[in-house]
Structure formats: C-alpha cells, structure tokens
Short mmCIF file of C-alpha atoms in Angstrom, two decimals:
data_model
loop_
_atom_site.label_atom_id
_atom_site.label_comp_id
_atom_site.label_asym_id
_atom_site.label_seq_id
_atom_site.Cartn_x
_atom_site.Cartn_y
_atom_site.Cartn_z
CA MET A 9 -45.94 126.69 -64.15
CA THR A 10 -47.85 129.66 -62.77
CA PRO A 11 -51.22 129.14 -61.04
CA SER A 12 -52.96 131.12 -63.80
CA THR A 13 -51.46 128.88 -66.49
CA LEU A 14 -52.49 125.75 -64.60
CA SER A 15 -56.02 127.12 -64.17
CA CYS A 16 -56.25 127.92 -67.87
CA ARG A 17 -55.08 124.43 -68.87
CA ARG A 18 -57.61 122.79 -66.55
CA SER A 19 -60.38 124.87 -68.10
CA ILE A 20 -59.29 123.74 -71.58
CA GLN A 21 -59.16 120.11 -70.49
CA ARG A 22 -62.71 120.28 -69.09
CA ARG A 23 -64.10 121.84 -72.25
CA ALA A 24 -62.20 119.45 -74.56
CA SER A 25 -63.29 116.35 -72.64
CA ARG A 26 -66.92 117.48 -73.15
CA GLY A 27 -66.36 118.07 -76.86
CA ARG A 28 -67.07 121.82 -76.49
CA VAL A 29 -64.46 122.88 -79.04
CA ALA A 30 -66.02 126.26 -79.87
CA GLU A 31 -65.64 127.38 -76.24
CA LEU A 32 -61.91 126.65 -76.22
CA ARG A 33 -60.96 129.82 -78.15
CA SER A 34 -60.65 132.28 -75.31
CA ASP A 35 -58.92 129.73 -73.07
CA MET A 36 -56.42 128.86 -75.81
CA SER A 37 -55.70 132.55 -76.49
CA ASP A 38 -55.05 133.15 -72.77
CA LEU A 39 -52.74 130.14 -72.74
CA LEU A 40 -50.82 131.41 -75.77
CA LEU A 41 -50.18 134.70 -73.97
CA GLN A 42 -48.70 132.84 -71.01
CA GLN A 43 -46.66 130.45 -73.19
CA VAL A 44 -44.81 133.22 -75.06
CA ALA A 45 -42.89 134.16 -71.92
CA SER A 46 -42.03 130.57 -70.98
CA THR A 47 -41.01 129.21 -74.41
CA PRO A 48 -37.24 128.64 -74.77
CA LYS A 49 -35.47 131.43 -76.68
CA CYS A 50 -32.57 131.33 -79.11
CA PRO A 51 -29.49 132.62 -77.22
CA VAL A 52 -28.41 134.68 -80.24
CA THR A 53 -31.64 136.16 -81.59
CA GLY A 54 -33.80 136.09 -78.47
CA ILE A 55 -36.79 134.71 -80.41
CA ALA A 56 -38.84 131.65 -79.46
CA LEU A 57 -37.35 128.41 -80.76
CA PRO A 58 -39.59 125.92 -82.61
CA GLY A 59 -40.25 122.77 -80.57
CA ASN A 60 -39.35 119.23 -81.62
CA VAL A 61 -41.76 117.07 -83.61
CA HIS A 62 -42.88 113.79 -82.02
CA VAL A 63 -45.26 110.98 -82.90
CA ALA A 64 -46.50 108.20 -80.66
CA GLY A 65 -49.12 105.55 -81.16
CA LEU A 66 -49.77 102.06 -82.40
CA SER A 67 -50.59 100.46 -85.73
CA HIS A 68 -51.08 97.14 -87.45
CA HIS A 69 -47.28 96.73 -87.19
CA THR A 70 -47.21 96.93 -83.38
CA ALA A 71 -50.62 95.98 -81.99
CA ASP A 72 -53.50 93.60 -82.63
CA VAL A 73 -56.89 95.01 -83.50
CA SER A 74 -58.07 94.04 -80.00
CA VAL A 75 -55.67 96.70 -78.61
CA ARG A 76 -56.11 99.25 -81.42
CA GLU A 77 -59.85 99.39 -80.92
CA LYS A 78 -59.39 100.54 -77.32
CA LEU A 79 -57.70 103.75 -78.52
CA ALA A 80 -59.81 104.33 -81.64
CA ILE A 81 -61.29 107.84 -81.78
CA PRO A 82 -64.00 108.72 -84.33
CA GLU A 83 -63.08 111.61 -86.61
CA HIS A 84 -65.63 114.02 -85.17
CA GLU A 85 -63.72 113.82 -81.85
CA TRP A 86 -60.20 114.33 -83.25
CA LYS A 87 -60.26 118.09 -82.74
CA ALA A 88 -61.52 118.02 -79.14
CA GLN A 89 -59.06 115.31 -78.10
CA ALA A 90 -56.17 117.18 -79.77
CA ALA A 91 -57.20 120.31 -77.85
CA LEU A 92 -57.06 118.27 -74.65
CA LEU A 93 -53.53 117.13 -75.51
CA SER A 94 -52.28 120.59 -76.47
CA SER A 95 -53.54 121.92 -73.14
CA MET A 96 -51.05 119.71 -71.30
CA PRO A 97 -48.06 121.60 -69.84
CA ALA A 98 -45.33 120.13 -72.05
CA ILE A 99 -47.28 119.88 -75.34
CA ASP A 100 -47.42 122.97 -77.59
CA GLU A 101 -49.20 121.57 -80.67
CA ALA A 102 -51.10 118.32 -81.25
CA GLY A 103 -53.02 116.34 -83.87
CA ILE A 104 -54.73 112.94 -83.84
CA LEU A 105 -54.92 110.44 -86.70
CA SER A 106 -57.16 107.45 -85.95
CA THR A 107 -58.06 104.86 -88.61
CA CYS A 108 -58.87 101.16 -88.71
CA ASN A 109 -55.14 100.33 -88.87
CA ARG A 110 -53.51 102.99 -86.70
CA PHE A 111 -53.89 105.41 -83.83
CA GLU A 112 -51.25 108.15 -83.81
CA VAL A 113 -50.68 111.38 -81.91
CA TYR A 114 -48.44 114.02 -83.49
CA TYR A 115 -47.20 116.67 -81.10
CA VAL A 116 -44.62 119.43 -80.70
CA SER A 117 -42.75 119.92 -77.46
CA HIS A 118 -39.63 121.49 -75.96
CA ASP A 119 -39.52 118.84 -73.22
CA THR A 120 -39.67 115.34 -74.70
CA GLU A 121 -39.61 113.44 -71.42
CA ALA A 122 -42.41 115.45 -69.81
CA ALA A 123 -44.52 115.39 -73.00
CA ASN A 124 -44.21 111.61 -73.29
CA GLU A 125 -45.25 111.15 -69.66
CA GLN A 126 -48.31 113.35 -70.14
CA LEU A 127 -49.18 111.54 -73.35
CA MET A 128 -48.95 108.17 -71.60
CA ASP A 129 -51.44 109.38 -68.99
CA PHE A 130 -53.80 110.38 -71.81
CA LEU A 131 -53.43 107.00 -73.56
CA GLN A 132 -53.96 105.03 -70.35
CA ASN A 133 -57.09 107.02 -69.51
CA LYS A 134 -58.43 106.60 -73.04
CA SER A 135 -57.72 102.87 -73.37
CA GLY A 136 -58.31 101.74 -69.80
CA LEU A 137 -55.07 99.75 -70.08
CA SER A 138 -52.20 99.88 -67.61
CA SER A 139 -48.79 101.14 -68.64
CA ASN A 140 -47.44 97.57 -68.61
CA ASP A 141 -50.17 96.38 -70.99
CA LEU A 142 -50.04 99.43 -73.26
CA SER A 143 -46.30 100.12 -73.57
CA PRO A 144 -45.30 96.97 -75.54
CA ASN A 145 -47.75 97.98 -78.28
CA LEU A 146 -46.61 101.60 -78.63
CA PHE A 147 -43.99 103.27 -80.77
CA PHE A 148 -42.36 106.67 -80.17
CA HIS A 149 -40.44 108.71 -82.77
CA ASP A 150 -39.05 112.22 -82.53
CA GLY A 151 -37.25 114.68 -84.77
CA GLU A 152 -36.38 113.40 -88.22
CA GLU A 153 -37.80 109.92 -87.49
CA ALA A 154 -41.19 111.44 -86.62
CA ILE A 155 -41.19 113.51 -89.82
CA LYS A 156 -40.21 110.47 -91.89
CA HIS A 157 -42.97 108.42 -90.28
CA LEU A 158 -45.73 110.89 -91.22
CA LEU A 159 -44.46 111.23 -94.79
CA SER A 160 -44.33 107.42 -95.08
CA VAL A 161 -47.88 107.20 -93.76
CA SER A 162 -49.26 109.81 -96.18
CA SER A 163 -47.42 108.13 -99.08
CA GLY A 164 -48.98 104.75 -98.31
CA LEU A 165 -45.65 103.09 -97.44
CA ASP A 166 -46.71 102.30 -93.88
CA SER A 167 -50.19 101.07 -94.79
CA LEU A 168 -51.39 97.51 -94.35
CA VAL A 169 -52.02 97.66 -98.11
CA VAL A 170 -48.94 99.41 -99.57
CA GLY A 171 -49.93 102.26 -101.87
CA GLU A 172 -53.60 102.43 -100.86
CA GLY A 173 -55.12 105.87 -101.29
CA GLN A 174 -57.55 106.17 -98.39
CA ILE A 175 -54.83 107.08 -95.86
CA LEU A 176 -53.93 110.24 -97.79
CA SER A 177 -57.53 111.45 -97.45
CA GLN A 178 -57.36 110.71 -93.73
CA VAL A 179 -54.11 112.69 -93.36
CA LYS A 180 -55.80 115.58 -95.25
CA ASN A 181 -58.70 115.43 -92.80
CA CYS A 182 -56.29 115.53 -89.86
CA ALA A 183 -54.60 118.58 -91.40
CA ALA A 184 -57.98 120.27 -91.88
CA HIS A 185 -59.04 119.65 -88.27
CA GLY A 186 -55.70 120.79 -86.86
CA GLY A 187 -55.30 123.82 -89.08
CA ASP A 188 -58.65 125.53 -88.72
CA GLU A 189 -59.45 128.31 -86.24
CA GLU A 190 -60.32 125.89 -83.45
CA GLY A 191 -57.54 123.38 -84.25
CA SER A 192 -54.45 122.60 -82.21
CA PHE A 193 -51.80 122.94 -84.92
CA GLY A 194 -49.23 125.71 -84.73
CA LYS A 195 -46.63 126.76 -87.27
CA VAL A 196 -44.65 123.48 -87.09
CA LEU A 197 -47.42 120.87 -87.43
CA GLY A 198 -49.27 123.09 -89.88
CA LYS A 199 -46.25 123.13 -92.20
CA LEU A 200 -45.44 119.44 -91.61
CA PHE A 201 -48.92 118.21 -92.53
CA ASN A 202 -48.96 120.40 -95.65
CA VAL A 203 -45.67 118.77 -96.65
CA ALA A 204 -47.12 115.32 -95.85
CA VAL A 205 -50.15 115.86 -98.09
CA SER A 206 -48.08 117.20 -100.99
CA THR A 207 -45.56 114.35 -100.59
CA GLY A 208 -48.36 111.77 -100.62
CA LYS A 209 -49.69 113.23 -103.86
CA ARG A 210 -46.23 113.42 -105.43
CA VAL A 211 -45.35 109.81 -104.56
CA ARG A 212 -48.57 108.53 -106.11
CA SER A 213 -48.19 110.59 -109.28
CA GLU A 214 -44.46 110.00 -109.87
CA THR A 215 -44.10 106.32 -108.90
CA GLY A 216 -46.11 103.20 -109.64
CA ILE A 217 -46.90 102.59 -106.00
CA SER A 218 -50.67 102.94 -106.38
CA LYS A 219 -50.87 101.15 -109.73
CA GLY A 220 -53.20 98.22 -109.27
CA ALA A 221 -53.10 98.68 -105.51
CA VAL A 222 -55.79 97.02 -103.44
CA SER A 223 -57.64 98.65 -100.57
CA VAL A 224 -58.47 97.06 -97.22
CA SER A 225 -61.98 96.54 -98.60
CA SER A 226 -60.82 94.80 -101.77
CA ALA A 227 -58.37 92.71 -99.75
CA ALA A 228 -61.34 91.58 -97.64
CA ALA A 229 -63.19 90.50 -100.77
CA GLN A 230 -60.10 88.66 -102.05
CA LEU A 231 -59.76 86.88 -98.70
CA ALA A 232 -63.37 85.74 -98.97
CA GLU A 233 -62.65 84.41 -102.49
CA MET A 234 -59.58 82.54 -101.18
CA LYS A 235 -61.34 80.99 -98.18
CA ILE A 236 -64.85 80.26 -99.45
CA GLN A 237 -64.20 76.78 -100.81
CA GLU A 238 -62.42 75.76 -97.61
CA ASP A 239 -64.93 77.35 -95.22
CA LEU A 240 -68.25 77.03 -97.03
CA GLY A 241 -67.59 74.38 -99.68
CA MET A 242 -68.95 76.52 -102.52
CA LYS A 243 -67.85 78.86 -105.31
CA PHE A 244 -67.59 82.60 -104.72
CA GLU A 245 -69.95 83.42 -107.61
CA ASP A 246 -72.67 81.26 -106.01
CA ALA A 247 -72.51 82.96 -102.60
CA ARG A 248 -75.21 85.37 -101.44
CA ILE A 249 -73.43 88.48 -100.14
CA ALA A 250 -74.64 90.94 -97.51
CA VAL A 251 -72.80 94.10 -96.44
CA VAL A 252 -73.54 95.82 -93.13
CA GLY A 253 -72.70 99.54 -93.36
CA ALA A 254 -72.85 102.12 -96.14
CA GLY A 255 -69.76 104.28 -95.65
CA GLU A 256 -66.49 104.74 -97.55
CA MET A 257 -65.22 101.21 -96.84
CA THR A 258 -68.44 99.77 -98.28
CA ARG A 259 -68.07 101.96 -101.36
CA LEU A 260 -64.58 100.56 -101.94
CA LEU A 261 -65.85 97.03 -101.33
CA ILE A 262 -68.63 97.42 -103.91
CA THR A 263 -66.12 98.89 -106.36
CA HIS A 264 -64.13 95.65 -106.12
CA LEU A 265 -67.13 93.30 -106.09
CA ALA A 266 -68.44 95.01 -109.24
CA SER A 267 -65.31 93.82 -111.09
CA THR A 268 -65.80 90.18 -110.00
CA LYS A 269 -68.38 87.48 -110.61
CA ALA A 270 -69.99 88.16 -107.24
CA LYS A 271 -73.61 87.07 -107.16
CA ARG A 272 -76.22 89.79 -107.58
CA PRO A 273 -78.05 91.43 -106.00
CA LEU A 274 -75.77 92.63 -103.23
CA HIS A 275 -77.73 93.08 -100.00
CA ILE A 276 -76.79 96.37 -98.28
CA ILE A 277 -77.83 96.87 -94.65
CA ASN A 278 -77.64 100.21 -92.85
CA ARG A 279 -79.37 102.19 -90.12
CA GLY A 280 -80.64 104.88 -92.50
CA ARG A 281 -81.60 104.66 -96.17
CA GLU A 282 -79.96 107.87 -97.42
CA ARG A 283 -76.41 106.52 -97.57
CA MET A 284 -77.56 103.26 -99.16
CA GLU A 285 -79.53 105.12 -101.84
CA ARG A 286 -76.46 107.24 -102.54
CA LEU A 287 -74.41 104.05 -103.04
CA SER A 288 -77.07 102.67 -105.36
CA GLU A 289 -76.89 105.85 -107.46
CA MET A 290 -73.08 105.64 -107.58
CA PHE A 291 -73.23 102.08 -108.97
CA PRO A 292 -76.14 102.02 -111.44
CA ASP A 293 -74.81 98.82 -113.05
CA VAL A 294 -74.63 96.89 -109.76
CA GLU A 295 -77.95 95.41 -108.66
CA MET A 296 -78.55 96.02 -104.94
CA GLU A 297 -81.30 95.44 -102.42
CA LEU A 298 -81.40 97.89 -99.53
CA HIS A 299 -82.38 96.88 -95.99
CA THR A 300 -82.60 98.81 -92.73
CA LEU A 301 -80.92 97.60 -89.54
CA ASP A 302 -84.06 95.94 -88.20
CA GLU A 303 -83.76 93.48 -91.10
CA MET A 304 -80.12 92.67 -90.34
CA TRP A 305 -80.64 89.23 -88.79
CA ASP A 306 -83.05 88.16 -91.53
CA GLN A 307 -80.39 89.05 -94.10
CA ILE A 308 -77.58 87.39 -92.14
CA GLY A 309 -79.74 84.26 -91.95
CA GLU A 310 -80.03 84.19 -95.76
CA ALA A 311 -76.43 85.21 -96.58
CA ASP A 312 -73.38 83.05 -97.18
CA ILE A 313 -70.84 85.88 -96.79
CA VAL A 314 -71.39 88.95 -94.59
CA PHE A 315 -69.00 91.91 -94.71
CA THR A 316 -69.26 94.40 -91.83
CA SER A 317 -68.02 98.00 -91.79
CA THR A 318 -69.84 100.39 -89.46
CA PHE A 319 -68.91 103.00 -86.84
CA SER A 320 -70.53 101.01 -84.02
CA GLN A 321 -68.46 101.06 -80.83
CA ASP A 322 -69.82 97.61 -79.83
CA PRO A 323 -69.98 94.31 -81.76
CA LEU A 324 -73.12 93.86 -83.85
CA VAL A 325 -72.56 90.12 -84.15
CA ASP A 326 -71.06 87.79 -81.55
CA LYS A 327 -71.35 84.25 -80.24
CA ALA A 328 -74.43 84.94 -78.10
CA SER A 329 -76.35 86.73 -80.87
CA LEU A 330 -75.50 84.01 -83.41
CA ILE A 331 -76.82 81.36 -81.01
CA ASP A 332 -79.98 83.46 -80.52
CA HIS A 333 -80.46 83.55 -84.31
CA PRO A 334 -79.74 79.97 -85.47
CA ARG A 335 -79.33 79.38 -89.20
CA LYS A 336 -81.60 77.07 -91.13
CA ASP A 337 -80.49 73.51 -91.94
CA GLY A 338 -77.03 74.07 -90.44
CA LYS A 339 -76.11 76.50 -93.23
CA LYS A 340 -72.52 77.73 -92.90
CA LEU A 341 -71.58 81.41 -92.66
CA MET A 342 -68.49 83.52 -93.37
CA LEU A 343 -68.10 86.85 -91.52
CA VAL A 344 -65.47 89.33 -92.75
CA ASP A 345 -65.13 92.35 -90.47
CA ILE A 346 -63.08 95.38 -91.60
CA SER A 347 -64.13 97.70 -88.76
CA VAL A 348 -62.19 99.12 -85.81
CA PRO A 349 -63.61 98.84 -83.18
CA VAL A 350 -64.74 95.42 -84.34
CA ASN A 351 -68.30 94.77 -85.49
CA VAL A 352 -67.88 90.99 -85.13
CA GLY A 353 -66.95 89.68 -81.69
CA TYR A 354 -63.83 87.52 -81.42
CA ASP A 355 -65.93 84.68 -80.01
CA ALA A 356 -68.12 84.44 -83.14
CA LYS A 357 -65.82 81.82 -84.65
CA GLU A 358 -66.60 79.53 -81.71
CA VAL A 359 -70.06 78.94 -83.15
CA GLU A 360 -70.20 75.77 -85.25
CA GLY A 361 -70.33 76.47 -88.98
CA VAL A 362 -69.15 80.09 -88.63
CA ALA A 363 -65.83 81.35 -90.03
CA ALA A 364 -64.96 84.86 -88.81
CA TYR A 365 -62.14 87.12 -90.04
CA HIS A 366 -60.92 90.55 -88.92
CA VAL A 367 -58.59 93.21 -90.35
CA ASP A 368 -55.45 91.46 -89.08
CA ASP A 369 -56.38 88.34 -91.07
CA LEU A 370 -55.94 90.21 -94.36
CA LYS A 371 -52.13 90.04 -94.23
CA GLN A 372 -51.84 86.92 -96.38
CA VAL A 373 -53.59 88.79 -99.23
CA ILE A 374 -51.59 91.95 -98.65
CA ASP A 375 -48.12 90.36 -98.56
CA ALA A 376 -48.42 89.37 -102.22
CA ASN A 377 -49.45 92.94 -103.08
CA LYS A 378 -46.44 94.35 -101.23
CA GLU A 379 -43.89 92.30 -103.20
CA LYS A 380 -45.13 93.81 -106.47
CA ARG A 381 -44.46 97.33 -105.22
CA MET A 382 -40.95 97.11 -103.78
CA ALA A 383 -39.33 99.09 -106.64
CA ALA A 384 -41.90 101.89 -106.24
CA VAL A 385 -41.32 101.88 -102.48
CA LYS A 386 -37.61 102.56 -103.00
CA GLU A 387 -38.40 105.48 -105.33
CA ALA A 388 -40.85 106.88 -102.78
CA GLU A 389 -38.29 106.61 -99.97
CA LYS A 390 -35.84 108.79 -101.95
CA MET A 391 -38.52 111.43 -102.41
CA ILE A 392 -39.33 111.33 -98.72
CA GLU A 393 -35.66 111.86 -97.78
CA SER A 394 -35.58 114.96 -99.99
CA GLU A 395 -38.77 116.32 -98.40
CA ILE A 396 -37.37 115.72 -94.91
CA ARG A 397 -34.26 117.79 -95.72
CA ASP A 398 -36.42 120.62 -97.05
CA PHE A 399 -38.65 120.59 -93.97
CA GLU A 400 -35.70 120.55 -91.57
CA GLY A 401 -34.18 123.44 -93.52
CA TRP A 402 -37.44 125.40 -93.20
CA LYS A 403 -37.57 124.69 -89.47
CA GLN A 404 -33.98 125.88 -89.02
CA SER A 405 -34.73 129.00 -91.05
CA LEU A 406 -37.39 130.09 -88.55
CA ARG A 407 -34.68 131.30 -86.18
CA CYS A 408 -32.93 133.19 -89.00
CA ILE A 409 -35.95 135.20 -90.17
CA PRO A 410 -35.51 138.01 -87.56
CA ALA A 411 -31.84 138.42 -88.47
CA ILE A 412 -32.73 138.59 -92.17
CA LYS A 413 -35.39 141.16 -91.40
CA MET A 414 -32.93 143.26 -89.41
CA LEU A 415 -30.39 143.06 -92.23
CA ARG A 416 -32.97 144.40 -94.65
CA GLU A 417 -34.07 147.10 -92.22
CA LYS A 418 -30.50 148.22 -91.51
CA GLY A 419 -29.73 148.36 -95.23
CA GLU A 420 -32.84 150.48 -95.82
CA VAL A 421 -31.99 152.81 -92.91
CA ILE A 422 -28.47 153.38 -94.34
CA ARG A 423 -29.88 153.97 -97.83
CA GLN A 424 -32.44 156.50 -96.63
CA LYS A 425 -29.80 158.30 -94.52
CA GLU A 426 -27.43 158.66 -97.47
CA LEU A 427 -30.22 159.85 -99.76
CA LYS A 428 -31.14 162.45 -97.15
CA ASN A 429 -27.49 163.60 -96.96
CA ALA A 430 -27.52 164.04 -100.72
CA GLY A 431 -30.85 165.87 -100.63
CA LYS A 432 -29.53 169.14 -102.07
CA VAL A 433 -28.15 167.38 -105.14
CA LEU A 434 -31.17 165.13 -105.59
CA ASN A 435 -33.60 168.03 -105.35
CA GLY A 436 -32.17 169.33 -108.61
CA LEU A 437 -33.13 166.12 -110.43
CA SER A 438 -36.35 165.45 -112.27
CA GLN A 439 -38.89 163.00 -110.78
CA LYS A 440 -37.85 160.37 -113.34
CA GLU A 441 -34.19 160.80 -112.36
CA ARG A 442 -35.01 160.57 -108.62
CA ASP A 443 -36.97 157.36 -109.29
CA THR A 444 -33.93 155.95 -111.07
CA VAL A 445 -31.66 156.81 -108.12
CA ASP A 446 -34.15 155.20 -105.74
CA ARG A 447 -34.29 152.01 -107.83
CA VAL A 448 -30.52 151.79 -108.26
CA THR A 449 -29.74 152.30 -104.57
CA LYS A 450 -32.29 149.64 -103.57
CA GLY A 451 -30.69 147.26 -106.06
CA ILE A 452 -27.23 147.87 -104.60
CA ILE A 453 -28.45 147.13 -101.06
CA ASN A 454 -30.28 143.97 -102.18
CA LYS A 455 -27.25 142.64 -104.04
CA LEU A 456 -24.91 143.36 -101.13
CA LEU A 457 -27.20 141.53 -98.70
CA HIS A 458 -28.08 138.61 -100.98
CA GLY A 459 -24.99 136.57 -100.07
CA PRO A 460 -25.33 136.87 -96.26
CA MET A 461 -29.07 136.18 -96.40
CA ALA A 462 -28.61 133.12 -98.63
CA HIS A 463 -25.96 131.88 -96.20
CA LEU A 464 -28.42 132.22 -93.30
CA ARG A 465 -31.15 130.38 -95.22
CA ASP A 466 -28.92 127.41 -96.13
CA PRO A 467 -31.00 124.35 -95.10
CA GLU A 468 -28.01 122.03 -94.84
CA ASP A 469 -26.65 123.48 -91.61
CA ILE A 470 -27.33 121.84 -88.26
CA SER A 471 -28.59 123.83 -85.28
CA ASP A 472 -25.13 124.62 -83.83
CA HIS A 473 -23.97 125.98 -87.18
CA VAL A 474 -27.05 128.18 -87.44
CA GLU A 475 -26.25 129.76 -84.08
CA LYS A 476 -22.66 130.44 -85.19
CA LYS A 477 -23.82 131.99 -88.46
CA LEU A 478 -26.29 134.24 -86.66
CA SER A 479 -23.62 135.38 -84.23
CA MET A 480 -21.18 136.07 -87.08
CA VAL A 481 -23.72 138.09 -89.10
CA GLN A 482 -24.65 140.14 -86.04
CA LYS A 483 -21.03 141.06 -85.41
CA MET A 484 -20.18 141.72 -89.08
CA PHE A 485 -23.14 144.03 -89.68
CA GLN A 486 -23.24 145.43 -86.12
CA LEU A 487 -26.88 144.42 -85.65
CA ASP A 488 -28.42 145.29 -82.31
CA ALA A 489 -29.52 142.44 -80.03
CA LEU A 490 -32.70 140.92 -81.40
CA GLU A 491 -35.50 140.87 -78.90
CA ALA A 492 -38.82 139.08 -79.08
CA HIS A 493 -40.79 142.28 -78.50
CA ILE A 494 -39.14 143.93 -81.51
CA LEU A 495 -39.49 140.99 -83.87
CA PRO A 496 -42.76 139.09 -83.16
CA THR A 497 -42.50 135.37 -82.49
CA SER A 498 -44.66 132.83 -84.31
CA GLU A 499 -46.63 132.39 -81.09
CA GLU A 500 -47.36 136.12 -80.94
CA LYS A 501 -48.42 136.13 -84.59
CA SER A 502 -50.73 133.18 -83.93
CA LYS A 503 -52.13 134.98 -80.88
CA LYS A 504 -52.76 138.10 -82.95
CA LYS A 505 -54.65 136.08 -85.58
CA LYS A 506 -56.81 134.43 -82.92
CA LYS A 507 -57.60 137.81 -81.33
CA THR A 508 -58.53 139.25 -84.73
CA ALA A 509 -60.84 136.30 -85.45
CA GLN A 510 -62.49 136.64 -82.04
CA ALA A 511 -63.03 140.36 -82.50
CA ALA A 512 -64.61 139.68 -85.90
#
C-alpha cells in the first residue's frame, strides 16, 4: 500500500471513530481513486473484478446474550462503523446489522485472509474480548454461503422466532444506511441487499412462514404466562404489568397483550412522554397509565411483572438496586428483559422472590413455534436457492458487460461504414426510405449479436467458463484488448457519482 493510501485510510478511521460521517466524503473519494489502480483485473477484459462477499458475526445460535451485548451497535452508529471497516486495506465495501439477536458484518474483499484479520482486530477492539474468548462465538461465511445467510436472515429463517417480520425492517435499514451518499456499500453489497429485501418480501407473501408467527415481544409475554403460576403463584390476568421503554419492541408487546386477558391498565414507563403518548394513541382500546423514568422504582414496587426494552447501555435493574428498593410484604416479582445490551443485570435473580428472564430464555416458547413452520421453511429455502443463482449470475455478468458493449460498438461501426460506402445510392432515396434502411440494418446487427451476447450473459457458467467465453468472443469478432480506461469500471463510475454529488 502506498503512503498516500495509508494516510487516507487513517484519516477515514479517525473521522469514522468520532461519528463524523459527513466529513468522510472527500477522504472516501480520494481512496476510491487510489483503489482503482490496485484492484485485481480480469486477465481477458482488463476491467476490475468484483470482490467476494463475506459475512462474519455472532447470533443467538452461536453466542449468549452476555457476549452479544459487548458487540451491539445502536443503529445511529451503523454507518460510521461501516465506514471505519471499509477504510481498512483489505475491505472494499461494508455494512453492519446489529439487533437484539445478532451482530453481523457484511463485507466485500479480494483478500479473504487479510480482511478477516482486520475484521478480528475491529471486533476485539469493539468488544474488549481477546481473540481466544471471541473466536468460539463467531461464524464466518464467504461466497455463496454468505449470500445464502443474508437471504435466510431477511426471510426470517435464521431468526430466534422463525418468520418474524421485524428483521426484514432491520435489513431494509441496513440497506438504506449502506446505500446512501455517505454509506459504505458499493455495487456488490448494494445489489445483494436489494435482493435480500425483495426475497424477504417474496418469502412472506408466497409461503405461510409468517402466518401466526410470534415476535420476540409476544414470546416474552407467552413466557410470562407460562411461568407466572410457578414463580409468583398467581394467574396472569391478575398480575399488574409494567413496561419500561416505549419503542418498537414495546409496541409489539402491547399488540400481543391487547389480545390476552392481561390486567388493565398497563403501566408504561419511559424517559420522555412523547413516545408513550404515541403508543397510547395507537392503542385507543388498551387502557394505559404513563409514567416518566423518575417513577420507575415506584412502579416496579407495585408491579407483579415488569417487561424491559430500552436502548440503555447499562442495566436499569440489578441485584444492588433491587436490594436498595425492597418490596412491600415480601411481594414476589417477575422481570422479563428483551433488550440487548441487557436492562436487567444477570445477578437480579439472586434476590429472594425475584425471577428474571432474558432473551435467551425465550427458546422454550419459540421451539414450539418453529415446528409449525417447517413446511414453509422448506418452500422458502427453494426460493432462496433460486435467488442465489440469479445473484451469482449477475455478479459473473459484471465482467462481461465491457465485451457486450464492444460487440455493440463494433457492430454499429461496421453498419455506419457500410452505409457511408453506399452513400451515393442512399442519397437518391426519400427520407422515409432512408429511415427504413437505417431500421433494417440496425435490426440485422442486433439479431446477429443476440446469440453471442446471450451466451456471455448466461448465469449458469462458473468463473473459469466466463473467462473462456470472453476469450473466444474476442477472437471470433476480432475485438481489441479491453482496457479499464476505455470501458469505465464500477469503481470509476462510483467515483464519478461521488464527485458529481460533491460538486452539487
């Protein structure tokens, strides 16, 4: 790497680490200019090759919530952290997806080993965990497996609650952050996430996977119903319920509680009143009492069940705070926490009379839900396989586009030359007759070239076959060597767009 490239990357890393995304534009444009020369080129066409797709991270399948919370990144930081990743020497494009059940980094690279090493440094710095502690919890996929993973995630197949819809919205948000002017997506991740969103929609509309599906929030309510007799010795409909937080997870929780015999009013606790009032307007038939955060401990003291779902980076309730706020007459308490990072400390259950549950405790509710959806899962997997083939075909076609363009250009050059040679004859024709000749000759060229161009676009061929086809077409049609400066690469097109936006 040249000193100027290294300097540019360090500047990007400093700005990204401070969250100064708007100031990354000029640095990223400079870096794109330097990357064009260093990106591997196709030996036949001379154009930049698309990098390989990778995904690394951890989820409810591989890591406990105690590990997941150490890597959790709030959505407003996704863009800046992705910019930091894409500034690393071996990473060309990057996107971050961080939810209560997963933390995943999607990235494009031409050097898998170097990219993975740089990513591990990022993850260790972010989590504060050593490689030995972090590695057993991580998964790495590349190529087709990485593509399949994202499509499974967006379709709800990889969710803790199979078929739940919230993950598709989160994938959409990731696509929006990565694809805007300041995002870190390029051509490959931009296309892949568009495919992921459309696949997620298609799976939900064409299979029964989301029919009757529960969300994490509704699973939490069902867990409370299952455990209340054992933990509190009372019926669910007699329990006073408090909910700390007023975001999307709380909305889903209220949606479920509204369909049950849950005792009214529900007591909603949040830092500000605006979100709570919005929830109250959304559920006019559900009686609620709204409380600000300074009333939290009074409400916890009165409640039988407390659900927590906030963006707090530190526990709101733990063993020490429960001891500092003793409950009257030894009244028992159930805490159900669906936040990551956790809102309820792991030591809360050590307090006598307190039962505490976290996201990972929902699995017993979710397993029953999963069994009902196995047929829909199989249907969805077939759709995903089809989408993977189409995406791989599109990716392969990127290296064929310059050859197709040159075929068209050569055909047009020959057509114009022959028309010029026949100029004396054509000059004697009427304008209508000349238009007919023009249309007919264009049609002949298009029909002659249709077969070769369709052959080049064939998505079924593997990379080696694509190179052979390109070489064959070049020889057959006597195409000149294709050079990057003649036919712009995707990187150069991206650079041009960024420069245009900056000038505007």
